[in-house]
Short mmCIF file of C-alpha atoms in Angstrom, two decimals:
data_model
loop_
_atom_site.label_atom_id
_atom_site.label_comp_id
_atom_site.label_asym_id
_atom_site.label_seq_id
_atom_site.Cartn_x
_atom_site.Cartn_y
_atom_site.Cartn_z
CA UNK E 17 -0.01 0.01 -0.01
CA UNK E 18 2.79 2.42 0.85
CA UNK E 19 4.27 2.17 -2.68
CA UNK E 20 0.84 2.74 -4.31
CA UNK E 21 0.25 5.77 -2.15
CA UNK E 22 3.67 7.12 -3.01
CA UNK E 23 3.08 6.63 -6.73
CA UNK E 24 -0.24 8.43 -6.52
CA UNK E 25 1.38 11.30 -4.60
CA UNK E 26 4.07 11.74 -7.17
CA UNK E 27 1.71 11.48 -10.14
CA UNK E 28 -0.75 14.10 -8.72
CA UNK E 29 1.87 16.64 -7.49
CA UNK E 30 1.88 19.80 -9.62
CA UNK E 31 4.42 22.59 -10.19
CA UNK E 32 4.14 25.83 -8.37
CA UNK E 33 3.06 29.06 -9.96
CA UNK E 34 4.91 32.15 -8.86
CA UNK E 35 7.85 32.33 -6.43
CA UNK E 36 8.60 30.12 -3.42
CA UNK E 37 7.19 31.52 -0.23
CA UNK E 38 10.65 31.54 1.44
CA UNK E 39 12.02 34.09 -1.04
CA UNK E 40 9.40 36.77 -0.55
CA UNK E 41 9.44 39.75 -1.00
CA UNK E 42 10.58 39.64 -4.63
CA UNK E 43 13.10 42.20 -5.75
CA UNK E 44 11.99 44.97 -8.16
CA UNK E 45 14.78 44.05 -10.53
CA UNK E 46 13.35 40.63 -11.26
CA UNK E 47 13.59 39.51 -14.91
CA UNK E 48 10.44 38.20 -16.55
CA UNK E 49 10.56 36.35 -19.88
CA UNK E 50 7.24 35.81 -21.61
CA UNK E 51 6.20 32.56 -23.35
CA UNK E 52 5.22 34.09 -26.71
CA UNK E 53 6.39 31.80 -29.53
CA UNK E 54 7.13 29.04 -27.05
CA UNK E 55 5.62 25.81 -25.84
CA UNK E 56 5.99 26.28 -22.08
CA UNK E 57 4.42 24.81 -19.00
CA UNK E 58 4.17 21.83 -16.72
CA UNK E 59 4.79 18.28 -17.91
CA UNK E 60 5.12 14.90 -16.12
CA UNK E 61 8.25 12.83 -16.44
CA UNK E 62 7.93 9.01 -16.09
CA UNK E 63 10.42 7.81 -13.44
CA UNK E 64 11.11 4.48 -11.69
CA UNK E 65 8.39 4.93 -9.06
CA UNK E 66 5.79 6.91 -10.89
CA UNK E 67 5.90 10.43 -12.33
CA UNK E 68 7.47 13.72 -11.29
CA UNK E 69 6.44 17.14 -12.43
CA UNK E 70 8.76 19.32 -14.50
CA UNK E 71 8.70 22.65 -16.26
CA UNK E 72 9.37 22.52 -20.01
CA UNK E 73 10.04 25.37 -22.40
CA UNK E 74 10.93 25.04 -26.12
CA UNK E 75 10.32 26.89 -29.39
CA UNK E 76 6.77 26.41 -30.68
CA UNK E 77 8.01 25.25 -34.09
CA UNK E 78 10.88 22.96 -35.15
CA UNK E 79 12.40 19.85 -33.70
CA UNK E 80 15.70 18.12 -32.85
CA UNK E 81 16.33 20.86 -30.24
CA UNK E 82 19.51 20.88 -28.14
CA UNK E 83 18.56 19.89 -24.59
CA UNK E 84 19.39 21.85 -21.42
CA UNK E 85 18.58 20.45 -18.00
CA UNK E 86 17.99 23.37 -15.60
CA UNK E 87 18.54 22.29 -11.99
CA UNK E 88 16.78 24.06 -9.21
CA UNK E 89 18.07 25.93 -6.21
CA UNK E 90 17.00 24.80 -2.71
CA UNK E 91 13.66 26.65 -3.31
CA UNK E 92 12.46 24.22 -5.97
CA UNK E 93 11.19 24.77 -9.48
CA UNK E 94 9.61 28.16 -8.78
CA UNK E 95 9.15 31.16 -11.11
CA UNK E 96 12.85 32.05 -11.35
CA UNK E 97 13.85 28.56 -12.56
CA UNK E 98 10.92 28.51 -14.93
CA UNK E 99 11.99 31.92 -16.29
CA UNK E 100 15.49 30.64 -16.88
CA UNK E 101 14.02 27.77 -18.88
CA UNK E 102 12.10 30.27 -21.07
CA UNK E 103 15.31 32.27 -21.65
CA UNK E 104 16.89 29.12 -23.06
CA UNK E 105 13.81 28.33 -25.16
CA UNK E 106 13.98 31.77 -26.74
CA UNK E 107 17.51 30.85 -27.91
CA UNK E 108 16.30 27.62 -29.53
CA UNK E 109 16.82 25.15 -26.73
CA UNK E 110 14.54 22.61 -25.21
CA UNK E 111 14.92 23.48 -21.49
CA UNK E 112 13.56 21.11 -18.79
CA UNK E 113 13.55 21.70 -15.04
CA UNK E 114 12.34 18.60 -13.11
CA UNK E 115 11.07 18.93 -9.56
CA UNK E 116 13.70 16.88 -7.74
CA UNK E 117 12.48 17.24 -4.15
CA UNK E 118 8.89 16.07 -4.74
CA UNK E 119 9.15 12.74 -2.87
CA UNK E 120 10.58 14.39 0.27
CA UNK E 121 8.18 17.33 0.49
CA UNK E 122 6.88 20.52 -0.99
CA UNK E 123 9.46 23.20 -0.30
CA UNK E 124 7.62 25.86 -2.29
CA UNK E 125 5.07 26.48 0.46
CA UNK E 126 7.54 26.70 3.33
CA UNK E 127 8.21 30.15 4.71
CA UNK E 128 11.92 29.86 5.68
CA UNK E 129 15.11 28.29 4.45
CA UNK E 130 15.47 26.67 7.90
CA UNK E 131 12.31 24.67 7.21
CA UNK E 132 13.49 23.74 3.73
CA UNK E 133 16.97 22.46 4.60
CA UNK E 134 15.83 19.32 6.54
CA UNK E 135 13.72 18.24 3.54
CA UNK E 136 16.44 18.77 0.99
CA UNK E 137 18.91 16.91 3.21
CA UNK E 138 16.73 13.79 2.72
CA UNK E 139 17.04 13.84 -1.06
CA UNK E 140 19.39 10.99 -2.17
CA UNK E 141 21.89 11.75 -4.89
CA UNK E 142 21.11 8.45 -6.56
CA UNK E 143 17.45 9.44 -6.83
CA UNK E 144 18.36 12.74 -8.40
CA UNK E 145 20.70 11.21 -10.99
CA UNK E 146 18.11 8.62 -11.94
CA UNK E 147 15.44 11.26 -12.29
CA UNK E 148 17.69 13.28 -14.55
CA UNK E 149 18.38 10.23 -16.70
CA UNK E 150 14.57 9.80 -16.98
CA UNK E 151 14.20 13.49 -17.87
CA UNK E 152 16.74 13.14 -20.69
CA UNK E 153 14.94 10.08 -22.03
CA UNK E 154 11.61 11.97 -21.96
CA UNK E 155 13.15 14.92 -23.73
CA UNK E 156 14.33 12.76 -26.56
CA UNK E 157 11.29 10.54 -26.94
CA UNK E 158 8.45 12.94 -26.19
CA UNK E 159 9.70 16.48 -26.68
CA UNK E 160 11.77 16.60 -29.89
CA UNK E 161 15.08 16.79 -28.08
CA UNK E 162 18.50 15.92 -29.61
CA UNK E 163 20.31 13.35 -27.49
CA UNK E 164 23.61 14.36 -29.08
CA UNK E 165 23.34 17.92 -27.83
CA UNK E 166 22.78 17.69 -24.12
CA UNK E 167 23.79 20.36 -21.62
CA UNK E 168 23.14 20.99 -17.93
CA UNK E 169 23.19 23.99 -15.73
CA UNK E 170 22.19 24.44 -12.11
CA UNK E 171 22.27 26.96 -9.27
CA UNK E 172 23.42 26.58 -5.64
CA UNK E 173 22.05 23.07 -4.77
CA UNK E 174 21.70 22.53 -8.51
CA UNK E 175 25.28 23.68 -9.03
CA UNK E 176 26.61 20.74 -7.02
CA UNK E 177 24.26 18.43 -8.91
CA UNK E 178 25.59 19.79 -12.23
CA UNK E 179 29.08 18.62 -11.41
CA UNK E 180 27.84 15.22 -10.25
CA UNK E 181 25.57 14.62 -13.25
CA UNK E 182 28.39 15.50 -15.65
CA UNK E 183 30.40 12.73 -13.94
CA UNK E 184 27.44 10.34 -13.99
CA UNK E 185 26.41 10.74 -17.61
CA UNK E 186 29.30 10.96 -20.17
CA UNK E 187 26.74 11.78 -22.90
CA UNK E 188 26.50 15.32 -21.47
CA UNK E 189 28.32 17.64 -23.79
CA UNK E 190 28.78 20.51 -21.36
CA UNK E 191 27.78 21.76 -17.95
CA UNK E 192 27.73 25.08 -16.18
CA UNK E 193 27.66 25.03 -12.36
CA UNK E 194 26.63 28.28 -10.63
CA UNK E 195 28.05 28.49 -7.04
CA UNK E 196 27.49 24.85 -6.22
CA UNK E 197 29.07 23.44 -3.03
CA UNK E 198 32.28 21.62 -3.89
CA UNK E 199 33.42 19.98 -0.62
CA UNK E 200 31.43 18.29 2.13
CA UNK E 201 31.14 15.34 4.47
CA UNK E 202 30.06 12.17 2.79
CA UNK E 203 26.79 10.63 3.94
CA UNK E 204 24.77 7.60 2.85
CA UNK E 205 22.45 9.81 0.82
CA UNK E 206 25.14 12.21 -0.47
CA UNK E 207 28.25 9.99 -0.78
CA UNK E 208 30.28 12.26 -3.04
CA UNK E 209 30.96 15.95 -3.67
CA UNK E 210 32.33 17.56 -6.80
CA UNK E 211 35.91 17.53 -5.46
CA UNK E 212 35.66 13.69 -5.23
CA UNK E 213 34.82 13.28 -8.91
CA UNK E 214 36.98 16.07 -10.30
CA UNK E 215 40.03 14.14 -11.32
CA UNK E 216 38.04 11.56 -13.33
CA UNK E 217 35.67 14.03 -14.96
CA UNK E 218 35.55 13.84 -18.79
CA UNK E 219 32.73 16.27 -19.50
CA UNK E 220 33.71 19.97 -19.66
CA UNK E 221 32.09 21.92 -16.81
CA UNK E 222 32.38 25.65 -16.30
CA UNK E 223 32.09 26.68 -12.66
CA UNK E 224 30.90 30.21 -11.84
CA UNK E 225 31.60 31.32 -8.28
CA UNK E 226 31.51 34.46 -6.13
CA UNK E 227 34.60 35.70 -4.30
CA UNK E 228 32.38 36.93 -1.45
CA UNK E 229 30.30 33.76 -1.13
CA UNK E 230 30.28 33.13 2.59
CA UNK E 231 28.99 29.58 2.13
CA UNK E 232 31.60 28.35 -0.35
CA UNK E 233 35.13 29.19 0.92
CA UNK E 234 37.62 30.12 -1.74
CA UNK E 235 40.04 27.48 -0.56
CA UNK E 236 37.51 24.87 -1.59
CA UNK E 237 37.26 26.49 -5.02
CA UNK E 238 41.04 26.29 -5.33
CA UNK E 239 41.00 22.67 -4.15
CA UNK E 240 38.51 21.91 -6.97
CA UNK E 241 40.67 23.70 -9.51
CA UNK E 242 43.68 21.70 -8.50
CA UNK E 243 41.86 18.37 -8.80
CA UNK E 244 40.48 19.30 -12.21
CA UNK E 245 44.08 19.69 -13.52
CA UNK E 246 44.49 15.93 -13.64
CA UNK E 247 41.21 15.36 -15.48
CA UNK E 248 40.72 15.19 -19.23
CA UNK E 249 37.61 17.39 -19.13
CA UNK E 250 39.15 20.84 -19.82
CA UNK E 251 36.82 22.17 -17.16
CA UNK E 252 37.29 25.73 -15.86
CA UNK E 253 36.31 27.78 -12.85
CA UNK E 254 35.68 31.55 -12.92
CA UNK E 255 35.55 33.51 -9.70
CA UNK E 256 33.93 36.96 -9.70
CA UNK E 257 35.83 38.66 -6.84
CA UNK E 258 33.06 40.98 -5.61
CA UNK E 259 30.09 38.66 -6.12
CA UNK E 260 28.19 37.03 -3.23
CA UNK E 261 26.35 33.73 -3.29
CA UNK E 262 23.37 33.61 -5.68
CA UNK E 263 24.56 36.52 -7.78
CA UNK E 264 22.50 35.30 -10.74
CA UNK E 265 19.21 35.26 -8.73
CA UNK E 266 17.58 38.44 -10.06
CA UNK E 267 14.66 38.10 -7.67
CA UNK E 268 16.86 38.36 -4.56
CA UNK E 269 19.01 41.10 -2.97
CA UNK E 270 22.12 38.98 -3.77
CA UNK E 271 21.71 39.74 -7.52
CA UNK E 272 24.65 41.40 -9.20
CA UNK E 273 23.67 42.49 -12.69
CA UNK E 274 27.21 42.83 -14.13
CA UNK E 275 28.40 39.42 -12.99
CA UNK E 276 25.07 37.72 -13.83
CA UNK E 277 25.13 38.99 -17.41
CA UNK E 278 28.77 38.14 -17.84
CA UNK E 279 28.16 34.63 -16.44
CA UNK E 280 25.19 34.10 -18.81
CA UNK E 281 27.36 35.08 -21.80
CA UNK E 282 30.07 32.67 -20.64
CA UNK E 283 27.45 29.91 -20.27
CA UNK E 284 26.13 30.39 -23.83
CA UNK E 285 29.65 30.49 -25.27
CA UNK E 286 30.61 27.37 -23.28
CA UNK E 287 27.58 25.48 -24.61
CA UNK E 288 28.31 26.49 -28.22
CA UNK E 289 32.01 25.73 -27.87
CA UNK E 290 31.21 22.23 -26.66
CA UNK E 291 28.47 21.35 -29.09
CA UNK E 292 25.28 22.08 -27.16
#
């Protein structure tokens, strides 16, 4: 009975509209990308134990689109992540952001990050990687995606996952990790961190980090850089000296327009350079 109930829960869960409660109030500088000329909205991705919701955005016409997985922050697939997907779609990509916390709880309706952290801590890396594999399969079979042009980008929690998925799936052509944690204590649910997979990485990943990020010490960034030197991936890390954590998040006070725009340009160039 438990498994049936779980399947039903996953299948009936829907994506949020608007921003996560924990990030209110929203900054006046928030960027809003409309869906004109796009196919954009909620879809359901078949996974091992049912279905998970995801946000999909793609051009309304055409096919064989390059695929970009957009990996959420700790706040879930809320309006900011959905907007990023639409930005990619306007550039000709099929962008998909699966809701990766759905089995553990609905973080979108929680009012503080302190309530969210315990839920996110219960999310197994193995589950996430499996769900992303399923998302790629869905993109190719059901959404006109090109399996040979697969990219991934993620923010904060999703930045760490970007590194890990690039190591997990060698079919990824390129990744861009925005201020994802690089070093941590191994647990049963999160057995590895980016620094642990760096030397064996073959997929080129661009890391974008803030020099004033109080949650990701610069010595861990340098440790990651050093490990990457022995890999064949040609990965790079850029540090913006004056940027804090979440400098791309235009809906939050941490947003830094100059660094965010520069990082976005680097992301697009990185994808093109590596065949996404």
